[in-house]
Amino acid sequence: MNEQELANSAVTVSNMLCLARKVIDKVTPELDVVDKEELVSIAEAELNNELINRGE
Amino acid sequence: MLDSRSVVSATRIANNAAARGVFFSPREDTPIAILNHAMRPVTLTEDRDSKESLLENILSAAQDNPSEMVSMSNHQEDLNELTDIISDRLLGEVGHLRNVVNPVIQKIKRLIEERRSELSANNPLNLSVYQVIVQPIYGQEQLRSQLANYSGRTTTEPERQRGIESRLLEDVSFENISEMLETPSAGFNGSLQMLLTDIAAGGELPIFKDTPLRGKEMYMQHGTVLTFLFLRALEAGKHPAYKMADLTTEERTYLVRLKAFYGRELEKLLNAIENDLSTWRFFLGVDYDNNTIYVNDVKYRRWLEEKKEQGASMEAVIGTFYRKDTAPDIDMLWDDPSIGVKAYERAEVLHGANVRSMTAKEVERLTEKELIAYFVDTIEEAAERQEKIVMVREYFKNAAGRLYANEDPVTYIAKAVCKLVGAGTDAYLMYTEMKTYLNEEENKDRSVKDAGAYAVVRLLMRWMACQVQKHQRENYRHLTQLVVGQARAE
């Protein structure tokens, strides 16, 4: 366990959020939703919730 | 290629997790593992407080650099490809929920509502109390005085001559009857207008028809009074088409005798009404086919006022008459109306519970039947169709297929449809996410469309979270400084 593990952890979460953002960009027109940024904020909050507050 | 907002947010999440000793790594062969492998390794700089430390390193590691052969693939290409795959799957889920699952839910909901309406209509307590008005014209002194000539006379009904009766009615309608029957008395004319308004609701003028001398018909059918007034007006020359002089002697004689007969009949009617009004008994009849109990308006209101303390109420009346197979104890309504109220309350508990229980069973039965019908209609291949039908039957045999008393029927239907029609999809998860979203007070102004978008994001992030594993470390305390330093750098 070292700082590198934290860096890798951050890389993993970065890829998750980046992929989520791009997916939201793509599906938003189909969902007929105007406020895309609100969905991105929800995605960030949900990921934080899923990863930190919930068990394995 | 990563965007800086995602990396900043991700670093915050990773730091928060690290502060609890939790770290993440992608599960093998998942989209996140592919993306991680497409990046160059990230290393931390020695200067932990540097703004460039983690954020810059991660952004840089995701940039494609053709001169370096570290990465086995291109991060941006992988990101685009995975975005397409996941978006298509997500939109497929939404489309299936919208176009396949939801119409089945709506159809079953509609059938359940129709059935519930039927059951409610069959509830014996589903009776209304109709207050029959006593037309003021029957209390008009002027009417009494017009009858003075017939009082006490024995007047037999003349042999009816329908021909002359029909001819006299040809030119009479609701438009001109009022003018024909009016007198110089404003009070009488006011009562006449009320009577004609009541008659107009029935659609035809009951001239030359008789009013029964008992029951609700005595107050609701007005043939006798209208015929008498009509014949008087004819005699006075107020008919729109005929004068008495235009008629033959035989016809005139017939009409005079007929007027005398209706005069006598009207006197009997007024006496019957007077007698009836002198008692407290307000009940006029019950029509179980139309779920209506008829009461005399004047006497019913008087009873409600006088017996209020003892329980006089609509419930007491319904409680007395709701049982078709038992003779009602009408005197009890006067002696102790609370007995009727108690009967109503007992029946309400009994039949209310029956309706709910029947509905629960029928919800189960209807849902199962409709789901089987859905698979029969939509699957052509016999073996596959049979497999689905077995799946439906199994579902309803188990506890999941039961509708419990504390369960919302709509949620029950939605769950069954999502689990069976939406088997192999996340339809139920999305449905419950939408429902939860719309039930929250802060979202009370939000639309179903908003709830759908929220459910999509929730589903997406659940998929994402499933792609990583958590590692709990014991010796993480020495990282606190790094975490704090990194947080400041942001």
CSV table of N, CA and C in Angstrom, one decimal, chain A, chain B residues 1-3 5-7 9-10 13-18 20 23-24 26-27 32 35-36 39 42-44 48 54 58 75 79-80 83-84 86-87 90-91 446 449 453-454 457-458 460-462 464-465 468-470 473 475 479 482:
chain,number,residue,atom,x,y,z
A,1,MET,N,0.8,-1.2,0.0
A,1,MET,CA,0.0,0.0,0.0
A,1,MET,C,0.9,1.2,0.0
A,2,ASN,N,0.7,2.1,-1.0
A,2,ASN,CA,1.5,3.3,-1.1
A,2,ASN,C,0.8,4.4,-1.8
A,3,GLU,N,1.4,5.5,-2.1
A,3,GLU,CA,0.8,6.6,-2.8
A,3,GLU,C,0.4,6.2,-4.2
A,4,GLN,N,1.2,5.3,-4.8
A,4,GLN,CA,0.9,4.8,-6.1
A,4,GLN,C,-0.5,4.2,-6.2
A,5,GLU,N,-0.9,3.5,-5.2
A,5,GLU,CA,-2.3,2.9,-5.1
A,5,GLU,C,-3.4,4.0,-5.2
A,6,LEU,N,-3.1,5.1,-4.5
A,6,LEU,CA,-4.0,6.2,-4.5
A,6,LEU,C,-4.1,6.8,-5.9
A,7,ALA,N,-2.9,7.0,-6.6
A,7,ALA,CA,-2.9,7.5,-7.9
A,7,ALA,C,-3.7,6.6,-8.9
A,8,ASN,N,-3.5,5.3,-8.7
A,8,ASN,CA,-4.2,4.3,-9.6
A,8,ASN,C,-5.7,4.4,-9.3
A,9,SER,N,-6.0,4.6,-8.1
A,9,SER,CA,-7.4,4.7,-7.7
A,9,SER,C,-8.1,5.9,-8.4
A,10,ALA,N,-7.3,7.0,-8.4
A,10,ALA,CA,-7.8,8.2,-9.0
A,10,ALA,C,-8.0,8.1,-10.5
A,11,VAL,N,-7.0,7.3,-11.1
A,11,VAL,CA,-7.1,7.1,-12.5
A,11,VAL,C,-8.4,6.3,-12.9
A,12,THR,N,-8.6,5.3,-12.1
A,12,THR,CA,-9.8,4.4,-12.3
A,12,THR,C,-11.1,5.2,-12.2
A,13,VAL,N,-11.2,6.0,-11.2
A,13,VAL,CA,-12.4,6.9,-11.0
A,13,VAL,C,-12.5,7.9,-12.1
A,14,SER,N,-11.3,8.4,-12.5
A,14,SER,CA,-11.3,9.4,-13.6
A,14,SER,C,-11.9,8.8,-14.9
A,15,ASN,N,-11.5,7.6,-15.2
A,15,ASN,CA,-12.0,6.9,-16.4
A,15,ASN,C,-13.5,6.6,-16.3
A,16,MET,N,-13.9,6.3,-15.1
A,16,MET,CA,-15.4,6.1,-14.9
A,16,MET,C,-16.2,7.3,-15.1
A,17,LEU,N,-15.7,8.4,-14.6
A,17,LEU,CA,-16.5,9.7,-14.7
A,17,LEU,C,-16.4,10.2,-16.2
A,18,CYS,N,-15.2,10.0,-16.8
A,18,CYS,CA,-15.1,10.5,-18.1
A,18,CYS,C,-16.0,9.8,-19.1
A,19,LEU,N,-16.0,8.4,-18.9
A,19,LEU,CA,-16.9,7.6,-19.7
A,19,LEU,C,-18.3,7.9,-19.5
A,20,ALA,N,-18.7,8.1,-18.2
A,20,ALA,CA,-20.1,8.5,-17.9
A,20,ALA,C,-20.5,9.8,-18.5
A,21,ARG,N,-19.6,10.8,-18.5
A,21,ARG,CA,-19.9,12.1,-19.1
A,21,ARG,C,-20.1,12.0,-20.6
A,22,LYS,N,-19.3,11.2,-21.2
A,22,LYS,CA,-19.4,11.0,-22.7
A,22,LYS,C,-20.7,10.3,-23.0
A,23,VAL,N,-21.1,9.3,-22.2
A,23,VAL,CA,-22.3,8.6,-22.4
A,23,VAL,C,-23.5,9.5,-22.2
A,24,ILE,N,-23.4,10.3,-21.2
A,24,ILE,CA,-24.5,11.3,-20.9
A,24,ILE,C,-24.6,12.3,-22.1
A,25,ASP,N,-23.5,12.7,-22.6
A,25,ASP,CA,-23.5,13.6,-23.8
A,25,ASP,C,-24.3,13.0,-24.9
A,26,LYS,N,-24.0,11.7,-25.1
A,26,LYS,CA,-24.6,11.0,-26.3
A,26,LYS,C,-26.1,10.7,-26.1
A,27,VAL,N,-26.5,10.3,-24.9
A,27,VAL,CA,-27.9,9.9,-24.7
A,27,VAL,C,-28.9,11.0,-24.4
A,28,THR,N,-28.3,12.2,-24.0
A,28,THR,CA,-29.2,13.3,-23.6
A,28,THR,C,-30.2,13.7,-24.7
A,29,PRO,N,-29.8,13.8,-25.9
A,29,PRO,CA,-30.8,14.2,-26.9
A,29,PRO,C,-31.9,13.2,-27.0
A,30,GLU,N,-31.6,11.9,-26.9
A,30,GLU,CA,-32.6,10.9,-26.9
A,30,GLU,C,-33.6,11.0,-25.8
A,31,LEU,N,-33.1,11.4,-24.6
A,31,LEU,CA,-33.9,11.5,-23.4
A,31,LEU,C,-34.7,12.8,-23.4
A,32,ASP,N,-34.4,13.7,-24.3
A,32,ASP,CA,-35.1,15.0,-24.4
A,32,ASP,C,-35.0,15.8,-23.1
A,33,VAL,N,-33.7,15.8,-22.6
A,33,VAL,CA,-33.4,16.6,-21.4
A,33,VAL,C,-32.6,17.8,-21.8
A,34,VAL,N,-32.9,18.9,-21.2
A,34,VAL,CA,-32.2,20.2,-21.5
A,34,VAL,C,-30.9,20.3,-20.7
A,35,ASP,N,-31.0,20.1,-19.4
A,35,ASP,CA,-29.9,20.4,-18.5
A,35,ASP,C,-29.0,19.2,-18.4
A,36,LYS,N,-28.1,19.1,-19.3
A,36,LYS,CA,-27.1,18.0,-19.4
A,36,LYS,C,-26.2,18.1,-18.2
A,37,GLU,N,-25.8,19.3,-17.8
A,37,GLU,CA,-24.8,19.5,-16.7
A,37,GLU,C,-25.4,19.0,-15.4
A,38,GLU,N,-26.7,19.1,-15.2
A,38,GLU,CA,-27.3,18.6,-14.0
A,38,GLU,C,-27.2,17.1,-13.9
A,39,LEU,N,-27.3,16.5,-15.1
A,39,LEU,CA,-27.2,15.0,-15.1
A,39,LEU,C,-25.7,14.6,-14.8
A,40,VAL,N,-24.8,15.4,-15.3
A,40,VAL,CA,-23.4,15.1,-15.0
A,40,VAL,C,-23.1,15.2,-13.5
A,41,SER,N,-23.7,16.3,-12.9
A,41,SER,CA,-23.5,16.4,-11.4
A,41,SER,C,-24.2,15.3,-10.7
A,42,ILE,N,-25.4,14.8,-11.2
A,42,ILE,CA,-26.0,13.7,-10.5
A,42,ILE,C,-25.1,12.5,-10.6
A,43,ALA,N,-24.5,12.3,-11.8
A,43,ALA,CA,-23.6,11.1,-12.0
A,43,ALA,C,-22.5,11.2,-11.0
A,44,GLU,N,-21.9,12.3,-10.8
A,44,GLU,CA,-20.7,12.4,-9.9
A,44,GLU,C,-21.2,12.1,-8.5
A,45,ALA,N,-22.3,12.6,-8.1
A,45,ALA,CA,-22.8,12.4,-6.7
A,45,ALA,C,-23.1,10.9,-6.5
A,46,GLU,N,-23.8,10.3,-7.6
A,46,GLU,CA,-24.1,8.9,-7.5
A,46,GLU,C,-22.9,8.0,-7.4
A,47,LEU,N,-21.9,8.4,-8.2
A,47,LEU,CA,-20.7,7.5,-8.2
A,47,LEU,C,-20.0,7.6,-6.8
A,48,ASN,N,-20.0,8.8,-6.2
A,48,ASN,CA,-19.4,9.0,-4.9
A,48,ASN,C,-20.2,8.1,-3.9
A,49,ASN,N,-21.5,8.2,-4.0
A,49,ASN,CA,-22.4,7.4,-3.2
A,49,ASN,C,-22.2,5.9,-3.3
A,50,GLU,N,-22.1,5.5,-4.6
A,50,GLU,CA,-22.0,4.0,-4.9
A,50,GLU,C,-20.6,3.5,-4.3
A,51,LEU,N,-19.6,4.3,-4.6
A,51,LEU,CA,-18.2,3.8,-4.2
A,51,LEU,C,-17.9,3.9,-2.8
A,52,ILE,N,-18.3,5.0,-2.2
A,52,ILE,CA,-17.9,5.3,-0.8
A,52,ILE,C,-18.9,4.8,0.3
A,53,ASN,N,-20.1,5.1,0.0
A,53,ASN,CA,-21.1,4.8,1.1
A,53,ASN,C,-21.7,3.4,1.0
A,54,ARG,N,-21.6,2.8,-0.1
A,54,ARG,CA,-22.1,1.4,-0.2
A,54,ARG,C,-21.0,0.4,0.0
A,55,GLY,N,-21.4,-0.8,0.4
A,55,GLY,CA,-20.5,-1.9,0.6
A,55,GLY,C,-20.0,-2.5,-0.7
A,56,GLU,N,-19.1,-3.4,-0.7
A,56,GLU,CA,-18.6,-4.1,-1.9
A,56,GLU,C,-19.7,-4.8,-2.6
B,1,MET,N,-8.7,10.2,-24.1
B,1,MET,CA,-8.3,11.5,-23.5
B,1,MET,C,-9.4,11.8,-22.4
B,2,LEU,N,-8.8,12.3,-21.3
B,2,LEU,CA,-9.7,12.6,-20.2
B,2,LEU,C,-10.0,14.1,-20.1
B,3,ASP,N,-11.2,14.5,-19.6
B,3,ASP,CA,-11.4,15.9,-19.4
B,3,ASP,C,-11.1,16.3,-18.0
B,5,ARG,N,-12.5,18.2,-15.8
B,5,ARG,CA,-13.6,18.2,-14.7
B,5,ARG,C,-13.7,16.8,-14.2
B,6,SER,N,-13.7,15.8,-15.0
B,6,SER,CA,-13.9,14.5,-14.6
B,6,SER,C,-12.7,14.1,-13.7
B,7,VAL,N,-11.5,14.5,-14.1
B,7,VAL,CA,-10.4,14.1,-13.3
B,7,VAL,C,-10.4,14.8,-11.9
B,9,SER,N,-13.1,15.8,-10.2
B,9,SER,CA,-14.1,15.1,-9.4
B,9,SER,C,-13.6,13.8,-9.0
B,10,ALA,N,-13.0,13.1,-9.9
B,10,ALA,CA,-12.5,11.7,-9.6
B,10,ALA,C,-11.4,11.8,-8.5
B,13,ILE,N,-13.1,12.1,-5.2
B,13,ILE,CA,-13.7,10.9,-4.7
B,13,ILE,C,-12.7,9.9,-4.3
B,14,ALA,N,-11.6,9.8,-5.0
B,14,ALA,CA,-10.5,8.9,-4.7
B,14,ALA,C,-9.9,9.3,-3.3
B,15,ASN,N,-9.7,10.6,-3.1
B,15,ASN,CA,-9.2,11.1,-1.9
B,15,ASN,C,-10.1,10.8,-0.7
B,16,ASN,N,-11.4,11.0,-0.9
B,16,ASN,CA,-12.4,10.7,0.2
B,16,ASN,C,-12.3,9.3,0.5
B,17,ALA,N,-12.2,8.4,-0.5
B,17,ALA,CA,-12.1,7.0,-0.2
B,17,ALA,C,-10.8,6.7,0.5
B,18,ALA,N,-9.7,7.3,0.1
B,18,ALA,CA,-8.4,7.0,0.7
B,18,ALA,C,-8.4,7.4,2.1
B,20,ARG,N,-10.6,7.0,4.1
B,20,ARG,CA,-11.3,5.9,4.8
B,20,ARG,C,-10.5,4.6,4.6
B,23,PHE,N,-9.4,2.0,-1.6
B,23,PHE,CA,-8.9,2.3,-2.9
B,23,PHE,C,-9.6,1.4,-4.0
B,24,PHE,N,-9.5,1.9,-5.2
B,24,PHE,CA,-10.3,1.2,-6.3
B,24,PHE,C,-9.3,0.7,-7.4
B,26,PRO,N,-9.9,-1.5,-11.4
B,26,PRO,CA,-11.0,-2.1,-12.2
B,26,PRO,C,-11.0,-3.6,-12.2
B,27,ARG,N,-12.2,-4.1,-12.3
B,27,ARG,CA,-12.3,-5.6,-12.5
B,27,ARG,C,-11.8,-5.9,-13.9
B,32,ILE,N,-13.8,-0.2,-17.9
B,32,ILE,CA,-12.9,0.7,-17.1
B,32,ILE,C,-11.5,0.1,-17.1
B,35,LEU,N,-9.9,1.0,-20.4
B,35,LEU,CA,-9.5,2.4,-20.4
B,35,LEU,C,-8.2,2.6,-19.6
B,36,ASN,N,-8.2,2.0,-18.4
B,36,ASN,CA,-7.0,2.1,-17.6
B,36,ASN,C,-5.7,1.6,-18.3
B,39,MET,N,-3.9,3.8,-20.9
B,39,MET,CA,-3.2,5.0,-20.4
B,39,MET,C,-1.8,4.6,-20.0
B,42,VAL,N,0.6,6.2,-14.2
B,42,VAL,CA,0.6,7.5,-13.5
B,42,VAL,C,1.5,7.4,-12.3
B,43,THR,N,2.4,8.3,-12.1
B,43,THR,CA,3.3,8.3,-10.9
B,43,THR,C,3.1,9.6,-10.2
B,44,LEU,N,3.3,9.6,-8.9
B,44,LEU,CA,3.2,10.8,-8.1
B,44,LEU,C,4.5,11.5,-8.1
B,48,ARG,N,4.3,16.8,-3.0
B,48,ARG,CA,2.9,16.4,-2.8
B,48,ARG,C,1.9,17.6,-2.8
B,54,LEU,N,-1.0,15.1,-9.0
B,54,LEU,CA,-1.9,14.0,-9.5
B,54,LEU,C,-2.7,14.4,-10.7
B,58,ILE,N,-2.4,12.6,-14.3
B,58,ILE,CA,-3.5,11.7,-14.9
B,58,ILE,C,-3.9,12.2,-16.3
B,75,HIS,N,-6.3,5.6,-26.1
B,75,HIS,CA,-7.3,5.8,-25.0
B,75,HIS,C,-8.6,6.5,-25.6
B,79,LEU,N,-12.3,5.0,-25.6
B,79,LEU,CA,-13.3,5.8,-25.0
B,79,LEU,C,-14.5,6.0,-25.9
B,80,ASN,N,-14.3,6.3,-27.1
B,80,ASN,CA,-15.4,6.5,-28.1
B,80,ASN,C,-16.1,5.2,-28.3
B,83,THR,N,-18.1,4.3,-25.3
B,83,THR,CA,-19.3,5.3,-25.2
B,83,THR,C,-20.4,4.8,-26.1
B,84,ASP,N,-20.1,4.4,-27.3
B,84,ASP,CA,-21.1,4.0,-28.2
B,84,ASP,C,-21.8,2.7,-27.7
B,86,ILE,N,-22.0,1.5,-24.6
B,86,ILE,CA,-22.8,1.7,-23.4
B,86,ILE,C,-24.1,2.6,-23.7
B,87,SER,N,-23.9,3.6,-24.5
B,87,SER,CA,-25.0,4.4,-24.9
B,87,SER,C,-26.1,3.6,-25.5
B,90,LEU,N,-27.8,1.5,-23.0
B,90,LEU,CA,-28.7,2.3,-22.1
B,90,LEU,C,-30.0,2.7,-22.9
B,91,LEU,N,-29.8,3.2,-24.1
B,91,LEU,CA,-31.0,3.6,-24.9
B,91,LEU,C,-31.9,2.4,-25.2
B,446,ARG,N,-41.2,18.1,-10.8
B,446,ARG,CA,-40.5,17.5,-12.0
B,446,ARG,C,-41.4,16.6,-12.8
B,449,LYS,N,-40.4,12.7,-17.6
B,449,LYS,CA,-39.2,12.8,-18.4
B,449,LYS,C,-38.0,13.0,-17.6
B,453,ALA,N,-34.7,10.5,-17.0
B,453,ALA,CA,-33.3,10.9,-17.2
B,453,ALA,C,-32.5,10.5,-15.9
B,454,TYR,N,-33.1,10.8,-14.8
B,454,TYR,CA,-32.5,10.5,-13.5
B,454,TYR,C,-32.2,9.0,-13.4
B,457,VAL,N,-29.3,7.9,-15.5
B,457,VAL,CA,-28.0,8.2,-14.9
B,457,VAL,C,-27.7,7.3,-13.7
B,458,ARG,N,-28.7,7.0,-12.9
B,458,ARG,CA,-28.5,6.1,-11.8
B,458,ARG,C,-28.1,4.7,-12.2
B,460,LEU,N,-26.7,4.0,-15.1
B,460,LEU,CA,-25.3,4.1,-15.7
B,460,LEU,C,-24.3,4.0,-14.6
B,461,MET,N,-24.5,4.8,-13.5
B,461,MET,CA,-23.5,4.8,-12.4
B,461,MET,C,-23.4,3.5,-11.6
B,462,ARG,N,-24.6,2.8,-11.6
B,462,ARG,CA,-24.5,1.5,-11.0
B,462,ARG,C,-23.7,0.5,-11.8
B,464,MET,N,-21.3,1.4,-13.7
B,464,MET,CA,-19.9,1.8,-13.6
B,464,MET,C,-19.3,1.3,-12.3
B,465,ALA,N,-20.1,1.4,-11.2
B,465,ALA,CA,-19.6,1.0,-9.9
B,465,ALA,C,-19.4,-0.5,-9.8
B,468,VAL,N,-15.6,-1.9,-10.8
B,468,VAL,CA,-14.4,-1.7,-9.9
B,468,VAL,C,-14.6,-2.5,-8.7
B,469,GLN,N,-13.4,-2.9,-8.1
B,469,GLN,CA,-13.4,-3.5,-6.8
B,469,GLN,C,-12.8,-2.6,-5.8
B,470,LYS,N,-13.2,-2.7,-4.6
B,470,LYS,CA,-12.7,-1.9,-3.5
B,470,LYS,C,-11.6,-2.7,-2.7
B,473,ARG,N,-7.5,-0.9,3.1
B,473,ARG,CA,-6.1,-1.0,3.6
B,473,ARG,C,-6.1,-0.5,5.0
B,475,ASN,N,-3.0,0.2,6.7
B,475,ASN,CA,-2.0,1.2,7.0
B,475,ASN,C,-2.1,2.4,6.0
B,479,LEU,N,-1.1,8.4,4.7
B,479,LEU,CA,-1.5,9.1,3.4
B,479,LEU,C,-2.3,10.3,3.7
B,482,LEU,N,-1.0,13.4,2.3
B,482,LEU,CA,-1.1,13.4,0.8
B,482,LEU,C,-2.5,13.8,0.4
